[in-house]
Short mmCIF file of C-alpha atoms (C1' of nucleotides) and ligand atoms in Angstrom, two decimals:
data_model
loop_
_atom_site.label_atom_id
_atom_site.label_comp_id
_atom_site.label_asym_id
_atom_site.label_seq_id
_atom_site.Cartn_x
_atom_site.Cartn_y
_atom_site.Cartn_z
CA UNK A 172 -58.00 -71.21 25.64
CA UNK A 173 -55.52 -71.37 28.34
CA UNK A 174 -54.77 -67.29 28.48
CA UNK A 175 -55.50 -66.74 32.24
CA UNK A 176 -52.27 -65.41 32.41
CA UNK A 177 -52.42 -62.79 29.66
CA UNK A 178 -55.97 -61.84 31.37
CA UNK A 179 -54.43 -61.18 34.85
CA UNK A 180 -52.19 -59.02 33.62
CA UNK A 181 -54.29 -57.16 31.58
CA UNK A 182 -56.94 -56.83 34.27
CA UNK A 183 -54.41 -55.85 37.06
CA UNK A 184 -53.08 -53.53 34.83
CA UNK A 185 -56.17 -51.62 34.08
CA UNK A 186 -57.41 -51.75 37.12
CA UNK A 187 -53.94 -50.20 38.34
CA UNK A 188 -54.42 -47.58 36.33
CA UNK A 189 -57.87 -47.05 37.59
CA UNK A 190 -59.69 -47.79 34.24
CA UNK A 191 -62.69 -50.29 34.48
CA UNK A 192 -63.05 -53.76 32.33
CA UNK A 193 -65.35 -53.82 29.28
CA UNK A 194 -66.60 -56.69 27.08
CA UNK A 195 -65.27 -55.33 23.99
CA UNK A 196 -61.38 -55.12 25.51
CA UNK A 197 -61.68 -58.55 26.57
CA UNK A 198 -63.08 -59.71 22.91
CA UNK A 199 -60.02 -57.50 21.37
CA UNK A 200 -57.48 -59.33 23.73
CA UNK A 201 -58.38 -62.31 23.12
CA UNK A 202 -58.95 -62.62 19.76
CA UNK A 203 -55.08 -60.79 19.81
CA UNK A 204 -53.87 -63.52 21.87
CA UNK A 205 -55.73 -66.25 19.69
CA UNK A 206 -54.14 -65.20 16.35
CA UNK A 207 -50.47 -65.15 16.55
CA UNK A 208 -49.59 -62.75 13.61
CA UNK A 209 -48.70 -59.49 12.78
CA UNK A 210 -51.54 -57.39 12.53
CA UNK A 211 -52.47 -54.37 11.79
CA UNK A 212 -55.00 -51.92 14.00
CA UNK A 213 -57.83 -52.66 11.22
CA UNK A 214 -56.75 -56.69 10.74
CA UNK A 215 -57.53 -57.17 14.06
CA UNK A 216 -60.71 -54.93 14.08
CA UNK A 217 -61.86 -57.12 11.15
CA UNK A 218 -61.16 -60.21 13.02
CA UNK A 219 -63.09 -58.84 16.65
CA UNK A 220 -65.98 -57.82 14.19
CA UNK A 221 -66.76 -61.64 13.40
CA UNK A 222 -67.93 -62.20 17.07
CA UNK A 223 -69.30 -58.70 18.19
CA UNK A 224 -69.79 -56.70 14.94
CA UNK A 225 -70.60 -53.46 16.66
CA UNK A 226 -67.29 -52.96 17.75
CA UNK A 227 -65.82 -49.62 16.42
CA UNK A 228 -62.11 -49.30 15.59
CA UNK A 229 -61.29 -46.80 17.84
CA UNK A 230 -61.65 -48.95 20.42
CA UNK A 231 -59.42 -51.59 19.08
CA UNK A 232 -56.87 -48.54 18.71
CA UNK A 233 -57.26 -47.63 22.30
CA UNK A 234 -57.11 -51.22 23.74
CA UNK A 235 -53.82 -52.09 21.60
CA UNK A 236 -52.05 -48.67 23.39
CA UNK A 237 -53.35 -50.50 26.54
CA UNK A 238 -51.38 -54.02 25.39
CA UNK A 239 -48.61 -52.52 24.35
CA UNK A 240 -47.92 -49.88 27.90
CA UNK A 241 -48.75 -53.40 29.94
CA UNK A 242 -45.97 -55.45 28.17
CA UNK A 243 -49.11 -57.86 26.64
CA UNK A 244 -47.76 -56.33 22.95
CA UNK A 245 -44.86 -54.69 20.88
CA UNK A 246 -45.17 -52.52 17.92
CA UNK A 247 -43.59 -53.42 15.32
CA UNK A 248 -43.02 -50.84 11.64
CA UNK A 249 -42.16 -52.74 8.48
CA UNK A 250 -41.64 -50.47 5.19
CA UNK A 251 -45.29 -50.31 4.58
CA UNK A 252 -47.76 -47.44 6.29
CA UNK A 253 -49.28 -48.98 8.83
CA UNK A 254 -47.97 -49.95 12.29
CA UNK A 255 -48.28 -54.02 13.20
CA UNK A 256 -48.48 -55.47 16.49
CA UNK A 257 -46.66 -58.64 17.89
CA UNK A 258 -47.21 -61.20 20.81
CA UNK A 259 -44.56 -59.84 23.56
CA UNK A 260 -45.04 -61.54 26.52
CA UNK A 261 -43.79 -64.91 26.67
CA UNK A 262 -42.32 -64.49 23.17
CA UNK A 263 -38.54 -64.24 23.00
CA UNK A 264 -37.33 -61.18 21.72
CA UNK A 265 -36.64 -61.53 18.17
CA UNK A 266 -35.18 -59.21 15.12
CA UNK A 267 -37.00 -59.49 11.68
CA UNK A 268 -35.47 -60.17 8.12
CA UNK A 269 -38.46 -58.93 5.31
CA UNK A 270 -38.17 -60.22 2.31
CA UNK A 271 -38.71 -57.46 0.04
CA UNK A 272 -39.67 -59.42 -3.22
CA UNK A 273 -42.87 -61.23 -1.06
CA UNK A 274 -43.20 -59.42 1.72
CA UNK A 275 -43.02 -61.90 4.26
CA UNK A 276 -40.58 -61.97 6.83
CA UNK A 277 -38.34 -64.78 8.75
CA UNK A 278 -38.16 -63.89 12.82
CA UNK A 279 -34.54 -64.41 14.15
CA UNK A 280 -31.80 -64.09 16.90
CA UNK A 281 -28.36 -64.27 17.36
CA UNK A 282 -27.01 -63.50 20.99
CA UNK A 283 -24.53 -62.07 19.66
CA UNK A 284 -25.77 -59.40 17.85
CA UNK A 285 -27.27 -58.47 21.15
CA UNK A 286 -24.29 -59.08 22.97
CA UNK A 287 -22.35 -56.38 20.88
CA UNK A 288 -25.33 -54.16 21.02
CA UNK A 289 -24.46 -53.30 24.67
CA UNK A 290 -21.24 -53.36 23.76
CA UNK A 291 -22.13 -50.47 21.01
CA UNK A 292 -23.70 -48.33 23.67
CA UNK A 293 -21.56 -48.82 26.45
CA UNK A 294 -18.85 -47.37 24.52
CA UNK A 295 -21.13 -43.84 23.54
CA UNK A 296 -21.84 -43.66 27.24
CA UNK A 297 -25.71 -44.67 26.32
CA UNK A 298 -28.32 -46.73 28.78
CA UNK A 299 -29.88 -49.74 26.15
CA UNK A 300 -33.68 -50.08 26.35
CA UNK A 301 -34.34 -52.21 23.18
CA UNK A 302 -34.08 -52.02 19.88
CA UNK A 303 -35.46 -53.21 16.31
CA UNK A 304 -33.32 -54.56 13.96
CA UNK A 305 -34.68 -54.92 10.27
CA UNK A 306 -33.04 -56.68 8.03
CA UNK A 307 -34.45 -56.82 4.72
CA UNK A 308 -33.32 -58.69 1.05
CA UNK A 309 -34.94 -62.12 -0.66
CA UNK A 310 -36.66 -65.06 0.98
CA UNK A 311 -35.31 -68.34 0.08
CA UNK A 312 -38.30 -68.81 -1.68
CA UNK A 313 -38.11 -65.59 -3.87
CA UNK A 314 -34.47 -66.77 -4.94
CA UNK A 315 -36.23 -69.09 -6.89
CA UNK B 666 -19.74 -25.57 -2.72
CA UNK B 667 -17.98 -28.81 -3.79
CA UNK B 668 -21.36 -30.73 -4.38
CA UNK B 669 -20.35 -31.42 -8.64
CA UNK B 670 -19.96 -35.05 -7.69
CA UNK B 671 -23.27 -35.74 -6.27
CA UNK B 672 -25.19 -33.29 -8.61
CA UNK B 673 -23.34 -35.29 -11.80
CA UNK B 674 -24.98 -38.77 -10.35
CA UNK B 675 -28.52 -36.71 -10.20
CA UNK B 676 -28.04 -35.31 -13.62
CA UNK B 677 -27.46 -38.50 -15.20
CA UNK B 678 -29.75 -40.49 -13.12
CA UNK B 679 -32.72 -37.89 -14.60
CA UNK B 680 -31.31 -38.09 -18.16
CA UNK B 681 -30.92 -42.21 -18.06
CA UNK B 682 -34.84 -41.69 -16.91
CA UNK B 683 -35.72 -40.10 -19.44
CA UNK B 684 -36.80 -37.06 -17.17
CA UNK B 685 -35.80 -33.67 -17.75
CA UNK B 686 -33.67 -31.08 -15.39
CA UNK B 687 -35.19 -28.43 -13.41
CA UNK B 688 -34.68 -25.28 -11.49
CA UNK B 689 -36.51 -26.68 -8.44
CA UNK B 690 -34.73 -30.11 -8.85
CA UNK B 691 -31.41 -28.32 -8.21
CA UNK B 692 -32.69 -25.82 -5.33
CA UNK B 693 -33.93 -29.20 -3.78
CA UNK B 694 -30.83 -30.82 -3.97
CA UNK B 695 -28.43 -28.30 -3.28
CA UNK B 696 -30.64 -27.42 -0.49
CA UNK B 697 -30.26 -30.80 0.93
CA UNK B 698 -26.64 -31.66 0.78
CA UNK B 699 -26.12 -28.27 2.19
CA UNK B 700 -27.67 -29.43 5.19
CA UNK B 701 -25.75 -32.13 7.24
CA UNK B 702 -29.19 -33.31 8.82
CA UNK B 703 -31.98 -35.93 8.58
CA UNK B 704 -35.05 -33.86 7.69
CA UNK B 705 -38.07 -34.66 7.01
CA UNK B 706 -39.40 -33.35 3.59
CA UNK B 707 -41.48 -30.75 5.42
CA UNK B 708 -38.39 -29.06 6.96
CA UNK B 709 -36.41 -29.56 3.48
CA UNK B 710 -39.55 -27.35 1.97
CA UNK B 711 -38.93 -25.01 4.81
CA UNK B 712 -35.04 -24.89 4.01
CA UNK B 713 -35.85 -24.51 -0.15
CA UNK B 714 -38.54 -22.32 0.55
CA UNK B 715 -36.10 -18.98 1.80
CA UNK B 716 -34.45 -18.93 -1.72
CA UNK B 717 -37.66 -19.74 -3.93
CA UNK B 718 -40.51 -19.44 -2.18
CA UNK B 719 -42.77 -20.47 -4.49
CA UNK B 720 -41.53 -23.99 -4.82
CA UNK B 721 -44.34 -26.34 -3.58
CA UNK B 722 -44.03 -29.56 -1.37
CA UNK B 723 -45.13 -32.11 -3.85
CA UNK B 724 -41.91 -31.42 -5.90
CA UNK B 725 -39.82 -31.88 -2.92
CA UNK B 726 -41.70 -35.19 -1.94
CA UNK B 727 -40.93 -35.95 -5.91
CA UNK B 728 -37.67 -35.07 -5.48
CA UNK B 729 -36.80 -37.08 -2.64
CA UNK B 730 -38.13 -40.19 -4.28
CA UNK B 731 -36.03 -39.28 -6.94
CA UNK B 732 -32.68 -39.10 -4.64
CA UNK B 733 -33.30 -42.45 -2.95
CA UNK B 734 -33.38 -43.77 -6.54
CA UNK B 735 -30.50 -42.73 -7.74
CA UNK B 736 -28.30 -43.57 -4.12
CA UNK B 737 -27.93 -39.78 -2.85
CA UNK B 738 -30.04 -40.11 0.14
CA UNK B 739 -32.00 -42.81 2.39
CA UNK B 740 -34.95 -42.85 4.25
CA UNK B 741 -34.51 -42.99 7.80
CA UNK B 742 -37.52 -44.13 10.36
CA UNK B 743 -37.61 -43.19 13.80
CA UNK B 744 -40.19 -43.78 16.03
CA UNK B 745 -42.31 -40.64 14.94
CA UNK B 746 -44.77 -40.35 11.74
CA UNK B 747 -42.73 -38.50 9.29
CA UNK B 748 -40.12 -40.34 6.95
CA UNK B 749 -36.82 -38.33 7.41
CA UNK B 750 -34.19 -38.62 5.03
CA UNK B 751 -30.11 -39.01 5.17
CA UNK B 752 -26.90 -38.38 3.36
CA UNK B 753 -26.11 -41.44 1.56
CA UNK B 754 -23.58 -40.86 -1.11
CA UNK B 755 -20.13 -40.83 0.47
CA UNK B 756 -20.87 -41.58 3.93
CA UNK B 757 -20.26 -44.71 5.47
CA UNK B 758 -23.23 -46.84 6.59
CA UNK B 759 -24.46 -46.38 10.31
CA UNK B 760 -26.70 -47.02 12.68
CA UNK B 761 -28.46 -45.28 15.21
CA UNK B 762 -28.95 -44.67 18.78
CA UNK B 763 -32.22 -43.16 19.45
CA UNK B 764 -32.77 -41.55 23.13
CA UNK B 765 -36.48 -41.85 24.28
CA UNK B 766 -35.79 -39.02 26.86
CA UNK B 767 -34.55 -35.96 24.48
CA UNK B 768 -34.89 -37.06 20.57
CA UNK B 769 -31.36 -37.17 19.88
CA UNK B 770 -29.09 -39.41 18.60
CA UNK B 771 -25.83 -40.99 18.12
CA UNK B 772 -24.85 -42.29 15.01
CA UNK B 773 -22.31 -46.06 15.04
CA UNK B 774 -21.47 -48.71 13.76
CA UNK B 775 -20.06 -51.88 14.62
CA UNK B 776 -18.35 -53.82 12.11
CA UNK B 777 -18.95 -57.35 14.32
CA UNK B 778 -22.29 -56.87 14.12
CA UNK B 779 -22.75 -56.39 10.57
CA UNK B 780 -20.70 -59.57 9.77
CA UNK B 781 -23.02 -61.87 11.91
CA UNK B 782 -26.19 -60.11 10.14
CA UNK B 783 -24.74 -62.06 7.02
CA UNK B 784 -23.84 -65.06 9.05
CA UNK B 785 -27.80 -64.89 10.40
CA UNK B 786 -28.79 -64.48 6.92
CA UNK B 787 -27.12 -67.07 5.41
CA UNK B 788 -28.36 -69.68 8.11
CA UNK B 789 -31.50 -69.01 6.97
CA UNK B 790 -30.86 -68.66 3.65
CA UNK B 791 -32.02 -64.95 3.17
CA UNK B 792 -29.60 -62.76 0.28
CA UNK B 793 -29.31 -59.86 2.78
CA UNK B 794 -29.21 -56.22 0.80
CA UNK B 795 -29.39 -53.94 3.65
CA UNK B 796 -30.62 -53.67 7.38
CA UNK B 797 -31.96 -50.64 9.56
CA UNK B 798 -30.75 -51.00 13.30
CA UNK B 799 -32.33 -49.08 16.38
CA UNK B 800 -31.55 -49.01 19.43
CA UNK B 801 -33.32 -47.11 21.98
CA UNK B 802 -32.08 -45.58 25.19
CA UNK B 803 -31.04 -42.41 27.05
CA UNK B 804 -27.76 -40.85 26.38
CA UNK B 805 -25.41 -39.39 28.35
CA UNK B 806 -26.48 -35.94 28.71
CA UNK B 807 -30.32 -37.13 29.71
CA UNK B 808 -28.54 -39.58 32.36
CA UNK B 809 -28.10 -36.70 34.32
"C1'" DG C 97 -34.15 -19.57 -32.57
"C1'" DT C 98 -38.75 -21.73 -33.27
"C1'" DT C 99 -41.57 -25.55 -32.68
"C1'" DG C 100 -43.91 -29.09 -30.43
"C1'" DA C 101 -44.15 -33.16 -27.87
"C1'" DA C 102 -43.05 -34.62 -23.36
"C1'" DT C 103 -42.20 -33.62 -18.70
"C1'" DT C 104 -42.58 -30.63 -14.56
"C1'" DT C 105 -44.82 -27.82 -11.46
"C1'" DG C 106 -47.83 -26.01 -7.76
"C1'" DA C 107 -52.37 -25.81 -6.02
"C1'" DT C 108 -55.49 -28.57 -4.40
"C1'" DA C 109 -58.09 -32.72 -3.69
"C1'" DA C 110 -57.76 -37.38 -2.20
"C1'" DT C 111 -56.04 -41.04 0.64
"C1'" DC C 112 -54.74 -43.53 4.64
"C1'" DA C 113 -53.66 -44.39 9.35
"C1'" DT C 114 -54.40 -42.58 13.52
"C1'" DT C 115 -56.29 -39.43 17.10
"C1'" DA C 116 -59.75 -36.23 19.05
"C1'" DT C 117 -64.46 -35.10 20.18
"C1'" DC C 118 -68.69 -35.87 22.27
"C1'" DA C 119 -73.17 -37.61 23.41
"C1'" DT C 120 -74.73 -41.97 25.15
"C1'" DA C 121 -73.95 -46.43 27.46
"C1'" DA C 122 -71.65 -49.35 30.70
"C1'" DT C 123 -69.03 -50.06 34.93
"C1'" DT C 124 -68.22 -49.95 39.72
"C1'" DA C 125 -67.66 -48.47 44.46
"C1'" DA C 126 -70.57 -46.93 47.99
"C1'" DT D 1064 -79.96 -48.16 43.47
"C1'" DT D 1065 -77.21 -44.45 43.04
"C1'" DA D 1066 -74.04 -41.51 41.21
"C1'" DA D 1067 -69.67 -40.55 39.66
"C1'" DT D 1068 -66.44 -42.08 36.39
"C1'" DT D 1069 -64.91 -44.34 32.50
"C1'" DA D 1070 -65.83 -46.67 27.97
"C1'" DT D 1071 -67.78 -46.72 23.58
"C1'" DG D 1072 -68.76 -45.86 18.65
"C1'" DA D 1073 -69.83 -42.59 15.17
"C1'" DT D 1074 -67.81 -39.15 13.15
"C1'" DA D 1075 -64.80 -35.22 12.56
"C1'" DA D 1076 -60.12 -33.80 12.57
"C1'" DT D 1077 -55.34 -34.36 11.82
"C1'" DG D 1078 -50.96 -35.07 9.52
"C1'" DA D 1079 -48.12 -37.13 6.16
"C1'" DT D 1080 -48.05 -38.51 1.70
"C1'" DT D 1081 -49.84 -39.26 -3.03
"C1'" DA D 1082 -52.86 -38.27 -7.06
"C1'" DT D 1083 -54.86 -35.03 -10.28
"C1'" DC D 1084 -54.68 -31.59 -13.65
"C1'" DA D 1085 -54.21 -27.26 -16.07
"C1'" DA D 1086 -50.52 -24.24 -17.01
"C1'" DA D 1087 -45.50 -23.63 -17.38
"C1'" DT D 1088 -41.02 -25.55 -18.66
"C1'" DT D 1089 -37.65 -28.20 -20.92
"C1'" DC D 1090 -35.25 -29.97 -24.84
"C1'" DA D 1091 -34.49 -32.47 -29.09
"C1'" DA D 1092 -35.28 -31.76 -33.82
"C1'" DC D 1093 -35.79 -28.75 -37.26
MN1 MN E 1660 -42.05 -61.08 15.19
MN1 MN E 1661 -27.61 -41.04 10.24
ZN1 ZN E 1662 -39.80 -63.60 -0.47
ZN1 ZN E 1663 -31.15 -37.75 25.48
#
DNA sequence: GTTGAATTTGATAATCATTATCATAATTAA
DNA sequence: TTAATTATGATAATGATTATCAAATTCAAC
């Protein structure tokens, strides 16, 4: 596992914010970092639960806040209830097109879509953070 | 009120459904395309609520379902828990510009983008029925 | 208009994801 | 080691939405 990087950036980031380090936030980061999907709060708590079984899923809910405010994750909100969580750092940003037959998705970019994003809010007098663009319709595969 | 169009589409929609027409179902729906907003189906209850206030929130949850059906109204996703739902009949698609600072926001569209969705669709060979676009930001009043 | 089968309704319970609470355990700086 | 602070997990609470069900209503056929 080469995620010293993730690590320090967790660790500075907690310590930053004068929290202390625990066992069980380092098991939920890396086993986040080890499985690059989309998963949900519980997926993941399933998945820590195979190495330390007493881990409760509150704590996986406060550690992926923790990911997410040090730019380690992104939240991401398909159709469905429950909100997912992506890799974000080192991962290009990328928009999402769900297929709405299967339910998977296809991850994407075009430049210029972001391009004439800024473009978009420049003109309403509005300061771009980010944005999520979902794009949803039939997988290749679905079209049979 | 000028609403014959939309409540003609509903009408039919329930009798192709083999559903029936109800008082509620037309306090719910004149209710909402009285109101120019994107509520959430607690505030619509709210809204119905001062002309019959006996009408309960599970037939305004039903209700909405049934509008979304039948291409009156969309549901709309922000970054809060509540589904809030939109005008669709008769007004042109948009997008939105949500600012993180006050709540707000500004509704666009830019017809550039749209076309390169399809182009990004078709590269990857995705039939592209819709799309929900996001961005995030402050506006111009909460720039100060 | 009456009838009667089918649908609708509202109250309420259930569900589901997430957050809050709190007593106990772990961390860490001194 | 101490002692103050934070973390944890079990569980309760919350909030939005959906399911249940008995009673009310719609409406097509008489
Ligand atoms: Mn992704
Ligand atoms: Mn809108
Ligand atoms: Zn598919
Ligand atoms: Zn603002």
């Amino acid at each position: 596992m080469a995620f010293e990087e993730e690590q320090k950036i967790f660790n500075s980031f907690v310590k930053e914010k004068g929290l202390k380090q625990s066992k069980q936030r380092d098991d939920i980061l890396l086993t986040f970092l080890k499985t690059e999907k989309h998963l949900t709060a519980d997926e993941l708590h399933s998945l820590v639960k195979k190495k330390n079984s007493s881990t409760g899923i509150a704590t996986v809910y406060r550690t992926l806040k923790l990911l997410c405010e040090c730019g380690l994750s992104s939240e991401l909100r398909f159709g469905d209830r429950a909100v997912r969580y992506e890799h974000f750092y080192g991962h290009e940003h990328h928009d999402h097109l769900v297929c709405v037959k299967c339910g998977n998705f296809i991850e994407a970019v075009d430049p210029e879509i972001e391009k004439l994003q800024e473009r978009l809010a420049k003109k309403v007098n509005f300061s771009l953070q980010g944005h999520k663009l979902l794009m949803y319709g039939v997988c290749s595969k679905c079209k049979k």
